[in-house]
Short mmCIF file of N, CA and C in Angstrom, two decimals:
data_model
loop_
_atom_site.label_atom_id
_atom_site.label_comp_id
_atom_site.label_asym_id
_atom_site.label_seq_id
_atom_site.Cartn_x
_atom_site.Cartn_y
_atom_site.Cartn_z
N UNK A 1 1.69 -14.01 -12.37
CA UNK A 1 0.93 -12.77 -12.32
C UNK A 1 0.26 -12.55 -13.68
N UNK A 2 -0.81 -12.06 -13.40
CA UNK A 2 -1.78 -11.73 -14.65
C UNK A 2 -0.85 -11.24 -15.75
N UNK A 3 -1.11 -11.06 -17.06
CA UNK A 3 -0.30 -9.89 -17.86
C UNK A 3 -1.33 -9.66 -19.10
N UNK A 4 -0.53 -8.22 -19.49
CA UNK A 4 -1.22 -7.98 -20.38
C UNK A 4 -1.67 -9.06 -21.91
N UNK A 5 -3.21 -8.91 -22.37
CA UNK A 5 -3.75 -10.09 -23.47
C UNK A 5 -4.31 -11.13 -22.63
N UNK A 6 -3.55 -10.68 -21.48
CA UNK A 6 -4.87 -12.10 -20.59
C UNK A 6 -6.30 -11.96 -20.08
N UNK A 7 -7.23 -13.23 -20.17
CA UNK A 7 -8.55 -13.04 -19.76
C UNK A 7 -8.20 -12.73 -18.49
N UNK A 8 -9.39 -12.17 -18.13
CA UNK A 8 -9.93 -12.13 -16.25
C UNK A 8 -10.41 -13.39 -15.95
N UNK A 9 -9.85 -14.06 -15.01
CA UNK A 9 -10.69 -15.59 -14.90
C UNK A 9 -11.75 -14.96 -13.90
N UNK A 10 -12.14 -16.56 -14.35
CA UNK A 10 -14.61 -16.40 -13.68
C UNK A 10 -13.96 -16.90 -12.60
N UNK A 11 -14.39 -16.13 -11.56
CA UNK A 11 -14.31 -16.26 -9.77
C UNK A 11 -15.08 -15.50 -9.10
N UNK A 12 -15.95 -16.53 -8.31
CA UNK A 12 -17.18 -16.00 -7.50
C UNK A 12 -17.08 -14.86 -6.49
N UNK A 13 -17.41 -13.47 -6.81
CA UNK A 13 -16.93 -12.19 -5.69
C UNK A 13 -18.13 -11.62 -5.25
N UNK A 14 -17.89 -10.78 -4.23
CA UNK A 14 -19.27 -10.21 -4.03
C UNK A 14 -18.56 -8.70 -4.60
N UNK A 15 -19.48 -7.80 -5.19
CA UNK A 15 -19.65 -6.56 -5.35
C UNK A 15 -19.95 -5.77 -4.78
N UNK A 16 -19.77 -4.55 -4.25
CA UNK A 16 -20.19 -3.63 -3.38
C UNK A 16 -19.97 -1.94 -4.09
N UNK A 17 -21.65 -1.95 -4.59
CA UNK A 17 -21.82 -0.23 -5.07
C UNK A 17 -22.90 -0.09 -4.43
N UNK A 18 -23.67 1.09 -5.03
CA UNK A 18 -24.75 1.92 -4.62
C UNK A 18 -25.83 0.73 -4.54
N UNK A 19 -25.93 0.00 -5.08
CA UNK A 19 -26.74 -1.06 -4.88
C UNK A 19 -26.63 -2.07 -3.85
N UNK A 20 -25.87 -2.20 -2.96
CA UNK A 20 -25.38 -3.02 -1.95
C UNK A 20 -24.84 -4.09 -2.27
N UNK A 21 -24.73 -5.30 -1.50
CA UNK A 21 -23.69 -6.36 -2.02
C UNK A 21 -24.09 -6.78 -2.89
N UNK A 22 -23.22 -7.50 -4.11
CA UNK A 22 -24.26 -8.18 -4.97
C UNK A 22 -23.10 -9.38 -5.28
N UNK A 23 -23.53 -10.21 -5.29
CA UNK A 23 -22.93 -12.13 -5.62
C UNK A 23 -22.65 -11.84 -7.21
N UNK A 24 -21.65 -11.77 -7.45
CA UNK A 24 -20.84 -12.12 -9.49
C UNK A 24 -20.30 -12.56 -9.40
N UNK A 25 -19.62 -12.58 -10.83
CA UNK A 25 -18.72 -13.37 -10.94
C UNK A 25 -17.77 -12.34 -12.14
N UNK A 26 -16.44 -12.45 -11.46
CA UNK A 26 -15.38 -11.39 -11.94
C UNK A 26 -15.46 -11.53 -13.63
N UNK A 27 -15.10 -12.13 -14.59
CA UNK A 27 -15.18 -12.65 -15.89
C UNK A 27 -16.72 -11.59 -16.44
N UNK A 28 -17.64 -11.61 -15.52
CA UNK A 28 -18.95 -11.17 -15.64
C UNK A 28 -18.76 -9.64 -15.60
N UNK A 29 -17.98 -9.54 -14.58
CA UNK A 29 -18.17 -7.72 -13.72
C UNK A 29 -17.45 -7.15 -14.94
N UNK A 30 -15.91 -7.74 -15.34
CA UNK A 30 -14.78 -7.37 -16.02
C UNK A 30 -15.13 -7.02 -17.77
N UNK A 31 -15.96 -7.98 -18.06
CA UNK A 31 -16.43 -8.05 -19.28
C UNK A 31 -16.72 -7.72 -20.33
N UNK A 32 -17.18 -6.70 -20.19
CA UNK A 32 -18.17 -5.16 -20.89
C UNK A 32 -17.19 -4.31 -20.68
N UNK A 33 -16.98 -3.16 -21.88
CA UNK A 33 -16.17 -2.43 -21.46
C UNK A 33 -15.16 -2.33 -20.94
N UNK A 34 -14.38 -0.92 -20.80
CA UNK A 34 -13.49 -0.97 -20.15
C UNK A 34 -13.09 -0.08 -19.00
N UNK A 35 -12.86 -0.95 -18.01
CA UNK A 35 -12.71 -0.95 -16.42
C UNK A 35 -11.17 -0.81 -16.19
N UNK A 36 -11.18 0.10 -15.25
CA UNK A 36 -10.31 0.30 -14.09
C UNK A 36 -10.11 -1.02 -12.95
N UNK A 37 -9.40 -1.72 -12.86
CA UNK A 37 -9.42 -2.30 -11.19
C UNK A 37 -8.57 -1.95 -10.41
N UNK A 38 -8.12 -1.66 -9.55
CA UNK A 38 -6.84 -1.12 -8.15
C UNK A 38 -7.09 -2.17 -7.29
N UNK A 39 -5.76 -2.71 -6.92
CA UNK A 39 -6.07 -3.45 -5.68
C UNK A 39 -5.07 -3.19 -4.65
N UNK A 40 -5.75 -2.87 -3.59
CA UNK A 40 -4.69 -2.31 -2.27
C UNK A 40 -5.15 -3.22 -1.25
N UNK A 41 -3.91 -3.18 -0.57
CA UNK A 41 -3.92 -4.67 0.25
C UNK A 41 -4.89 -4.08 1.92
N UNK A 42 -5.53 -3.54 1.79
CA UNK A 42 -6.26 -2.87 3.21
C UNK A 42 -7.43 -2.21 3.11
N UNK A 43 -8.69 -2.14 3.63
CA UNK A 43 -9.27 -1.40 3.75
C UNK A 43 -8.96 -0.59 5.06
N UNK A 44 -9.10 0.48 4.98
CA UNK A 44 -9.04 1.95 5.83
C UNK A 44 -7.55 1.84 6.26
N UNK A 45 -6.52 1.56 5.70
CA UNK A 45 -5.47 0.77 5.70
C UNK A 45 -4.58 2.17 5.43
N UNK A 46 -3.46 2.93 5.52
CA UNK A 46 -3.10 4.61 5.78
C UNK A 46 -3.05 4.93 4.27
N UNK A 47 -2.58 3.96 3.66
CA UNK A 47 -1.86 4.24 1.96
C UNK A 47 -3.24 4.21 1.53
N UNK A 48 -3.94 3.07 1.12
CA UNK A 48 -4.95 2.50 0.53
C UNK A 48 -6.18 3.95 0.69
N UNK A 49 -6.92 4.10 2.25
CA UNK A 49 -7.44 5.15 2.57
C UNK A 49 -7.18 6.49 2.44
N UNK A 50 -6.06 6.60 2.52
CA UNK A 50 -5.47 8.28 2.61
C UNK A 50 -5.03 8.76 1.05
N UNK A 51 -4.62 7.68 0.21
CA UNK A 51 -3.76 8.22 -0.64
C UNK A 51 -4.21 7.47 -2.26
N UNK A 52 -4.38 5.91 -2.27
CA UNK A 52 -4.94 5.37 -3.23
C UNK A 52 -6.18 5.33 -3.76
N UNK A 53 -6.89 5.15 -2.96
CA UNK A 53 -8.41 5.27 -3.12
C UNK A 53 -9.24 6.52 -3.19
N UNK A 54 -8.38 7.08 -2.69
CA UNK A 54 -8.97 9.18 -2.94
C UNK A 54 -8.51 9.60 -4.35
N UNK A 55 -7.51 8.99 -4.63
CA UNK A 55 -7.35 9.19 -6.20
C UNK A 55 -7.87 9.24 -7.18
N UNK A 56 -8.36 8.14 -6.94
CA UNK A 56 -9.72 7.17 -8.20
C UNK A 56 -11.10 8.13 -7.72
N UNK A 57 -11.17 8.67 -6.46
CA UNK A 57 -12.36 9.08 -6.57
C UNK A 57 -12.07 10.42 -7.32
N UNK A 58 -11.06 10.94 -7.20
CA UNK A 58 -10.98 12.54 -7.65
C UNK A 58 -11.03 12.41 -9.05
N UNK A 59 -10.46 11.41 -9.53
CA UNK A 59 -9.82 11.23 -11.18
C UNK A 59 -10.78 10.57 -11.74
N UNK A 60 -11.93 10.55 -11.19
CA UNK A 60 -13.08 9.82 -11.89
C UNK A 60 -13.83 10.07 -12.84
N UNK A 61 -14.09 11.12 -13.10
CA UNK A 61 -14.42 12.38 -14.50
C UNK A 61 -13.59 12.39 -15.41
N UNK A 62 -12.02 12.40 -14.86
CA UNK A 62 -11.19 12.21 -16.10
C UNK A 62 -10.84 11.06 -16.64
N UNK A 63 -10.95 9.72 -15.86
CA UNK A 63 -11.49 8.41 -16.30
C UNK A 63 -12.33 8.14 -17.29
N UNK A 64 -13.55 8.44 -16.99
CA UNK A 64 -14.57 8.49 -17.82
C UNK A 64 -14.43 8.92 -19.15
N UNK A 65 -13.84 10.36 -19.44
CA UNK A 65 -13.84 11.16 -20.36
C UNK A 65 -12.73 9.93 -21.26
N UNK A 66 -12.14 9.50 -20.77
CA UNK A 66 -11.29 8.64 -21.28
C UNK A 66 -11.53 7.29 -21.57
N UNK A 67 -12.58 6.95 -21.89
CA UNK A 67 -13.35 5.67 -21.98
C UNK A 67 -13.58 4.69 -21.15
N UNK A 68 -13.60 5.42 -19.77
CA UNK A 68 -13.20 4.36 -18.87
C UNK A 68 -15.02 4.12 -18.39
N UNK A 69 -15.82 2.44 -18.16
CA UNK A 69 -17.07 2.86 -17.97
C UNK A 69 -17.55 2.22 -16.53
N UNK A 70 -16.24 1.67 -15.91
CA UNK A 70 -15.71 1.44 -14.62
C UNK A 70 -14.99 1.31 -13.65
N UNK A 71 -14.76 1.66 -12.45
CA UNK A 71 -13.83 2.22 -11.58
C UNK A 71 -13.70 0.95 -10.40
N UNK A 72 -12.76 -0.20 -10.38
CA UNK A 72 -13.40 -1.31 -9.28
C UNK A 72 -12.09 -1.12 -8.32
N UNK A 73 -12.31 -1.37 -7.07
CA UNK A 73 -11.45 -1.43 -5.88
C UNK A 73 -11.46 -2.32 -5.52
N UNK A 74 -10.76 -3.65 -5.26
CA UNK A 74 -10.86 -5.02 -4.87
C UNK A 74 -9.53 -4.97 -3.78
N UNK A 75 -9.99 -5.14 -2.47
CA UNK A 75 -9.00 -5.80 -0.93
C UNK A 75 -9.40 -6.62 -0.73
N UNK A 76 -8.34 -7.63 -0.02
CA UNK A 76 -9.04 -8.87 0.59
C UNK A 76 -9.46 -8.39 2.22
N UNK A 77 -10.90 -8.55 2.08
CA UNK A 77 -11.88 -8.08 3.39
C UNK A 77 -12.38 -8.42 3.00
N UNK A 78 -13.29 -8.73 4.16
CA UNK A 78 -14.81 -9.36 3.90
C UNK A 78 -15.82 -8.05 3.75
N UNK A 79 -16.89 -8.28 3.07
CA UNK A 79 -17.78 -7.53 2.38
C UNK A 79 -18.37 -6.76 3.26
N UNK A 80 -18.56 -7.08 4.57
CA UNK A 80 -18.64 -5.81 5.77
C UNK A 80 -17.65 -4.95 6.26
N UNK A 81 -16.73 -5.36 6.01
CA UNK A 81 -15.64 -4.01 5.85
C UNK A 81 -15.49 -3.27 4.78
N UNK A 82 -15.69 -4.16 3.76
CA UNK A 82 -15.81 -3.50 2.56
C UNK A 82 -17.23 -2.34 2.27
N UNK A 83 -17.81 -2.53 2.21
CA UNK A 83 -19.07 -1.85 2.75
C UNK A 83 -19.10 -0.60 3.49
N UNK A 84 -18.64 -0.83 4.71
CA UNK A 84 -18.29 0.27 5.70
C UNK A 84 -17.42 1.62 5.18
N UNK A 85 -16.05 0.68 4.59
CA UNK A 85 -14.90 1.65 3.84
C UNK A 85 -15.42 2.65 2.55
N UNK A 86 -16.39 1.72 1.66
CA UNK A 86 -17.04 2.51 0.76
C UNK A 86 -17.91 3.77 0.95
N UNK A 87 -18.37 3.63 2.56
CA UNK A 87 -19.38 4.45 2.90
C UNK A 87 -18.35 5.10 3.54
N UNK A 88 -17.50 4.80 3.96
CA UNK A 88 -16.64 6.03 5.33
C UNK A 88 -16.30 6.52 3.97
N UNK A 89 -15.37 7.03 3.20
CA UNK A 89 -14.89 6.90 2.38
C UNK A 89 -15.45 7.78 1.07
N UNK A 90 -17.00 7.86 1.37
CA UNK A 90 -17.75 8.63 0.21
C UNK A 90 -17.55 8.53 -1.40
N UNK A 91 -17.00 6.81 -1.75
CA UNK A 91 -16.28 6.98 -3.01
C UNK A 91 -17.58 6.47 -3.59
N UNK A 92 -18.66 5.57 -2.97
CA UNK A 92 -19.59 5.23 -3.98
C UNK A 92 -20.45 5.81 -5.06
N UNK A 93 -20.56 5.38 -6.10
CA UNK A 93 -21.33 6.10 -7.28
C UNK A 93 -20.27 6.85 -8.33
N UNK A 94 -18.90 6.79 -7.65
CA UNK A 94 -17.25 6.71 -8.45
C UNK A 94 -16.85 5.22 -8.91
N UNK A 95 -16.95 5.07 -7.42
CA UNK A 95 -15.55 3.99 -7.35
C UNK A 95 -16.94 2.68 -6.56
N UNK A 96 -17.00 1.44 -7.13
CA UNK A 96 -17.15 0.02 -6.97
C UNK A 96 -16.03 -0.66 -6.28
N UNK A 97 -16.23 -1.49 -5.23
CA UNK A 97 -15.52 -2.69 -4.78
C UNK A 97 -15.75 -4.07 -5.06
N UNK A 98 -14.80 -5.19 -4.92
CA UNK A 98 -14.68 -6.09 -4.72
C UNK A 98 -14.29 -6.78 -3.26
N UNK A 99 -14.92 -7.25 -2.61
CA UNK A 99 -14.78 -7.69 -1.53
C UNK A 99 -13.98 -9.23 -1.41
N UNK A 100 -12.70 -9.52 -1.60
CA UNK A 100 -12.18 -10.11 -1.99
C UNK A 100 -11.54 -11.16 -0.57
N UNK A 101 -12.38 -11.41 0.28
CA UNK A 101 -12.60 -12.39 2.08
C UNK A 101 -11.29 -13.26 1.67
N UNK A 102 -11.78 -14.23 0.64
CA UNK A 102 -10.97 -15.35 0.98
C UNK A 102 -9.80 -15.40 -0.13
N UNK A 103 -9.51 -14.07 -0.67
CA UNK A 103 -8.09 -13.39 -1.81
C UNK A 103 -8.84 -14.93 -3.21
N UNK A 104 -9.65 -15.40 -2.88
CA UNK A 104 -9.75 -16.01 -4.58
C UNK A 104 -9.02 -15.76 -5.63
N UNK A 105 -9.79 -14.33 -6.04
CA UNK A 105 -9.43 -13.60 -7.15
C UNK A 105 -8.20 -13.39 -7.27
N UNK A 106 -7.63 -12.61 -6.35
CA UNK A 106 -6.26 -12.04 -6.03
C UNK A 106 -5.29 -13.02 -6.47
N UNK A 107 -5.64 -14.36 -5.70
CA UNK A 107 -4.46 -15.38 -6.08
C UNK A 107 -4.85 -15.56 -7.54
N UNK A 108 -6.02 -15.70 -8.06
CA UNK A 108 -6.39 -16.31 -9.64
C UNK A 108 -5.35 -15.14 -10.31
N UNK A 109 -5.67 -13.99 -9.98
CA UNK A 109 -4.46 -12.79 -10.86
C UNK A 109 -3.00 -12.92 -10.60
N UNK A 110 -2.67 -13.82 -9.35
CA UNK A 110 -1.24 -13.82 -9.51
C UNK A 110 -0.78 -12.41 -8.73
N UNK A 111 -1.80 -11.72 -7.51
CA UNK A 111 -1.69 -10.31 -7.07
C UNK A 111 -1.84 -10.53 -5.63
N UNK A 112 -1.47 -11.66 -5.13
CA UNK A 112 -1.45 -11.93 -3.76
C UNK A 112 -0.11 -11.72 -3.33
N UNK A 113 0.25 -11.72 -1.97
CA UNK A 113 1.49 -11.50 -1.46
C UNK A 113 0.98 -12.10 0.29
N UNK A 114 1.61 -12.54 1.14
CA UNK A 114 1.72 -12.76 2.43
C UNK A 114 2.12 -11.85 3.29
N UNK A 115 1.62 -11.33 3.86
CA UNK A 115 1.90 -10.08 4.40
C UNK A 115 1.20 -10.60 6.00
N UNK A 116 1.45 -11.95 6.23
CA UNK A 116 1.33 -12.43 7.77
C UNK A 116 2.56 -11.80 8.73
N UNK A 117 3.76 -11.24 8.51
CA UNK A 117 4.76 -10.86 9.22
C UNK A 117 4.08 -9.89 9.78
N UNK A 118 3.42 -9.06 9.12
CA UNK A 118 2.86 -7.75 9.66
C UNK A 118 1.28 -7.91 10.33
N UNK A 119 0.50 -9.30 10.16
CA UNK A 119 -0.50 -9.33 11.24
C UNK A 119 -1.83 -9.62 10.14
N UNK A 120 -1.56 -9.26 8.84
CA UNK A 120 -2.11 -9.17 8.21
C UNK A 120 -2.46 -10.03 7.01
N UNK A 121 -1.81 -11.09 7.37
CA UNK A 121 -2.38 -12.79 6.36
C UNK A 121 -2.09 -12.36 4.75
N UNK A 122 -2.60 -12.86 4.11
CA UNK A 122 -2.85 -13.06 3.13
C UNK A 122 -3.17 -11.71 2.07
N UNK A 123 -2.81 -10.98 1.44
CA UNK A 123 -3.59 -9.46 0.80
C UNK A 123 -3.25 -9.49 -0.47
N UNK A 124 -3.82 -8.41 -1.11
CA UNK A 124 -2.98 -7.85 -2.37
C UNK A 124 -2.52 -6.94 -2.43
N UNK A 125 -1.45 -7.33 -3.86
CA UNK A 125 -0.11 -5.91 -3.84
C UNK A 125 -0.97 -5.03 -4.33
N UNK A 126 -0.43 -3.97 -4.39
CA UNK A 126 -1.21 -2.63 -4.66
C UNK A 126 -0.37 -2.71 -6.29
N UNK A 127 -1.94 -2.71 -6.86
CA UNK A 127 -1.64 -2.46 -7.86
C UNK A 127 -2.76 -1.82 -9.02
N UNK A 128 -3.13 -1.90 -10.41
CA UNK A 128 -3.71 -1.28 -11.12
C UNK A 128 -3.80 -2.04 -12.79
N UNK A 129 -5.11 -2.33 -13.11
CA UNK A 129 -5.04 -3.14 -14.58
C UNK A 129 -6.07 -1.94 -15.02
N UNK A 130 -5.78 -2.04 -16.22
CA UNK A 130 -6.38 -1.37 -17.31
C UNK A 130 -7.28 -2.91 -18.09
N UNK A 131 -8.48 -3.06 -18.44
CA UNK A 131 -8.87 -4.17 -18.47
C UNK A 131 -10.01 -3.92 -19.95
N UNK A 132 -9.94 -3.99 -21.05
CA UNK A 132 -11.22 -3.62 -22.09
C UNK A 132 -11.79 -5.09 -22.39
N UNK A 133 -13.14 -5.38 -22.13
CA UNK A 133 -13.47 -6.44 -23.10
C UNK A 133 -13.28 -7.92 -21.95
N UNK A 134 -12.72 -7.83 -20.85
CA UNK A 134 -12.42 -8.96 -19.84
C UNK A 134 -11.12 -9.08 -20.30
N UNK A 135 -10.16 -8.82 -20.96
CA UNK A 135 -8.88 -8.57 -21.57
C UNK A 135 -7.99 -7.52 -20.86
N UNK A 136 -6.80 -7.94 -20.29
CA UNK A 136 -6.27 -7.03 -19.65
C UNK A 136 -5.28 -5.52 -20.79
N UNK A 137 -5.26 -5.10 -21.26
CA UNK A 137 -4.61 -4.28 -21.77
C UNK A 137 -3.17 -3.93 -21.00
N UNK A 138 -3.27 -3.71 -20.02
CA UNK A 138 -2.15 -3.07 -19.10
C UNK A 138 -2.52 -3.81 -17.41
N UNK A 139 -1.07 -3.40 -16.77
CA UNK A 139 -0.74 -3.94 -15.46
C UNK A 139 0.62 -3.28 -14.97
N UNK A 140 -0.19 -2.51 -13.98
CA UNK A 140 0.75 -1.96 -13.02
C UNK A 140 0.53 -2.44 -11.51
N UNK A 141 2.23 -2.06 -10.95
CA UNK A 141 2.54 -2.81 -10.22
C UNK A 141 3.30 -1.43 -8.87
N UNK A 142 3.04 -1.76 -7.85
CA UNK A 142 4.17 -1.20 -6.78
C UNK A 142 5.11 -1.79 -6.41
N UNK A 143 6.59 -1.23 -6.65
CA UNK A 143 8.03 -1.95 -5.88
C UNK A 143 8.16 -1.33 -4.53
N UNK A 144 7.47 -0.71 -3.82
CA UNK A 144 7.56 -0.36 -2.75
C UNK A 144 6.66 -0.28 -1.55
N UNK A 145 6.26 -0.58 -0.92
CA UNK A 145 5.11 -0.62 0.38
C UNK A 145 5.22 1.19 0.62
N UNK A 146 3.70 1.45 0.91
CA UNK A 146 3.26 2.48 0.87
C UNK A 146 3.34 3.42 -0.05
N UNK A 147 4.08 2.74 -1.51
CA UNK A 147 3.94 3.94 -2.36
C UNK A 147 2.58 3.91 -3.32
N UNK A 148 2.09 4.56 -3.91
CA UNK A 148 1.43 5.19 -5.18
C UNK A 148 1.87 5.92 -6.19
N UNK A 149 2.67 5.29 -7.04
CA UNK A 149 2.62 5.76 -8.09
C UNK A 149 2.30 5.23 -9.42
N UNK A 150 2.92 4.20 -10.23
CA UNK A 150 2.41 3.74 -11.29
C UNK A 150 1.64 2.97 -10.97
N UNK A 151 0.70 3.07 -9.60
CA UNK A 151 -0.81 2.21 -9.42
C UNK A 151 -1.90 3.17 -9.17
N UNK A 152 -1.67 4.38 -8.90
CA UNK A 152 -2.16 5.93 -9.05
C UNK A 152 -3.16 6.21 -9.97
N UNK A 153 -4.05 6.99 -9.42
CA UNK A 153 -5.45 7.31 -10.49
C UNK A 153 -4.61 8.47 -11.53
N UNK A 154 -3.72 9.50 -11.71
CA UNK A 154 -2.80 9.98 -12.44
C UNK A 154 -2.06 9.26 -13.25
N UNK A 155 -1.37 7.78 -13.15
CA UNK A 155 -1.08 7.40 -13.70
C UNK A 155 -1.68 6.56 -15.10
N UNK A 156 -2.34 6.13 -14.85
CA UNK A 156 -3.76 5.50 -15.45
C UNK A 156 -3.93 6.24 -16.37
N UNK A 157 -4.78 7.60 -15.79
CA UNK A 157 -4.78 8.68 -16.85
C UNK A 157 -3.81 8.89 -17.60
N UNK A 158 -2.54 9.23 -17.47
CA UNK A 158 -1.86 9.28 -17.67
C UNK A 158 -1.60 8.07 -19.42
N UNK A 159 -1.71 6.90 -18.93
CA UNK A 159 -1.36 5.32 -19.60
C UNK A 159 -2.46 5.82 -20.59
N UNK A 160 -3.83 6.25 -20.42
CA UNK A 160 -5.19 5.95 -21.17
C UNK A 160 -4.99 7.13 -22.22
N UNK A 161 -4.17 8.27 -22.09
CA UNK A 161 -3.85 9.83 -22.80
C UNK A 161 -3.14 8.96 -24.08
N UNK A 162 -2.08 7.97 -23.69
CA UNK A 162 -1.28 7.77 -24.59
C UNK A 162 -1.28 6.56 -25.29
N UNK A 163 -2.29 6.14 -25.28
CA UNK A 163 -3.07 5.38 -25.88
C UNK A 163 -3.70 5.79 -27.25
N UNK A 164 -3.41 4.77 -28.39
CA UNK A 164 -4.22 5.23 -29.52
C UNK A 164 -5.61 5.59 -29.57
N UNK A 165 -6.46 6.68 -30.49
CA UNK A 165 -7.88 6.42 -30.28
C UNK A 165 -8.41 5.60 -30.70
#
């Protein structure tokens, strides 16, 4: 699993903001600044939809204020679900996705898990990097299915408060 001081490795993703899909490359997206990523193993998925991803949109002002100069959501779905979720969802022009089809990335971070028992192949754990520079700073993690907490848009904030300036 990724850890903190580590690069973001270069892996070909598609992007999905206000601009529609767009072909990068993670190393590229991650790079500049410093970004938020969350990754929840579902789109429109009860936790992910209801509870993780409404977070980041609410806490997005206080992100910002906190040096944050991007907000990314990466599931493994293909980029038409991804798409759809962004728009059901009303998080765009907050919150950016990663459309993460074939978990590439996910496995390159070491944030994959098998979650075929439940119907659902291949995903990622729900989790949360703090990332400056393509450099991970921080990495949080969930020990529990369906929870949110130290992968939480509060928490984050929370991590970024107590942080030196």
């Amino acid at each position: 699993m990724i850890q903190q001081g580590d690069a973001i490795p270069s892996v070909a993703v598609k992007l999905v903001n206000k601009s529609g899909v767009i072909d990068g490359d993670s190393a590229t997206i991650f790079g500049d600044g410093r970004v938020i990523l969350f990754t929840v193993p579902g789109a429109f998925t009860p936790t992910c939809h209801n509870n993780h991803l409404p977070g980041y949109v609410s806490a997005g002002e206080a992100l910002r204020t906190k040096g944050v100069n991007r907000i990314i959501c990466m599931t493994v779905n293909d980029h038409h679900v991804v798409s759809a979720w962004a728009d059901a969802s009303e998080a765009l022009g907050v919150v950016e996705f990663i459309a993460d089809g074939n978990a590439t990335l996910t496995k390159a971070l070491g944030l994959d898990k098998d979650m075929s028992g439940g119907g659902m192949g291949t995903r990622a754990i729900r989790s949360a990097l703090v990332i400056k520079d393509g450099i991970v700073e921080a990495v949080f993690t969930e020990d529990q299915p369906g929870q949110v907490t130290s992968s939480g848009a509060p928490a984050i904030v929370e991590f970024l408060e107590s942080m030196p300036s």
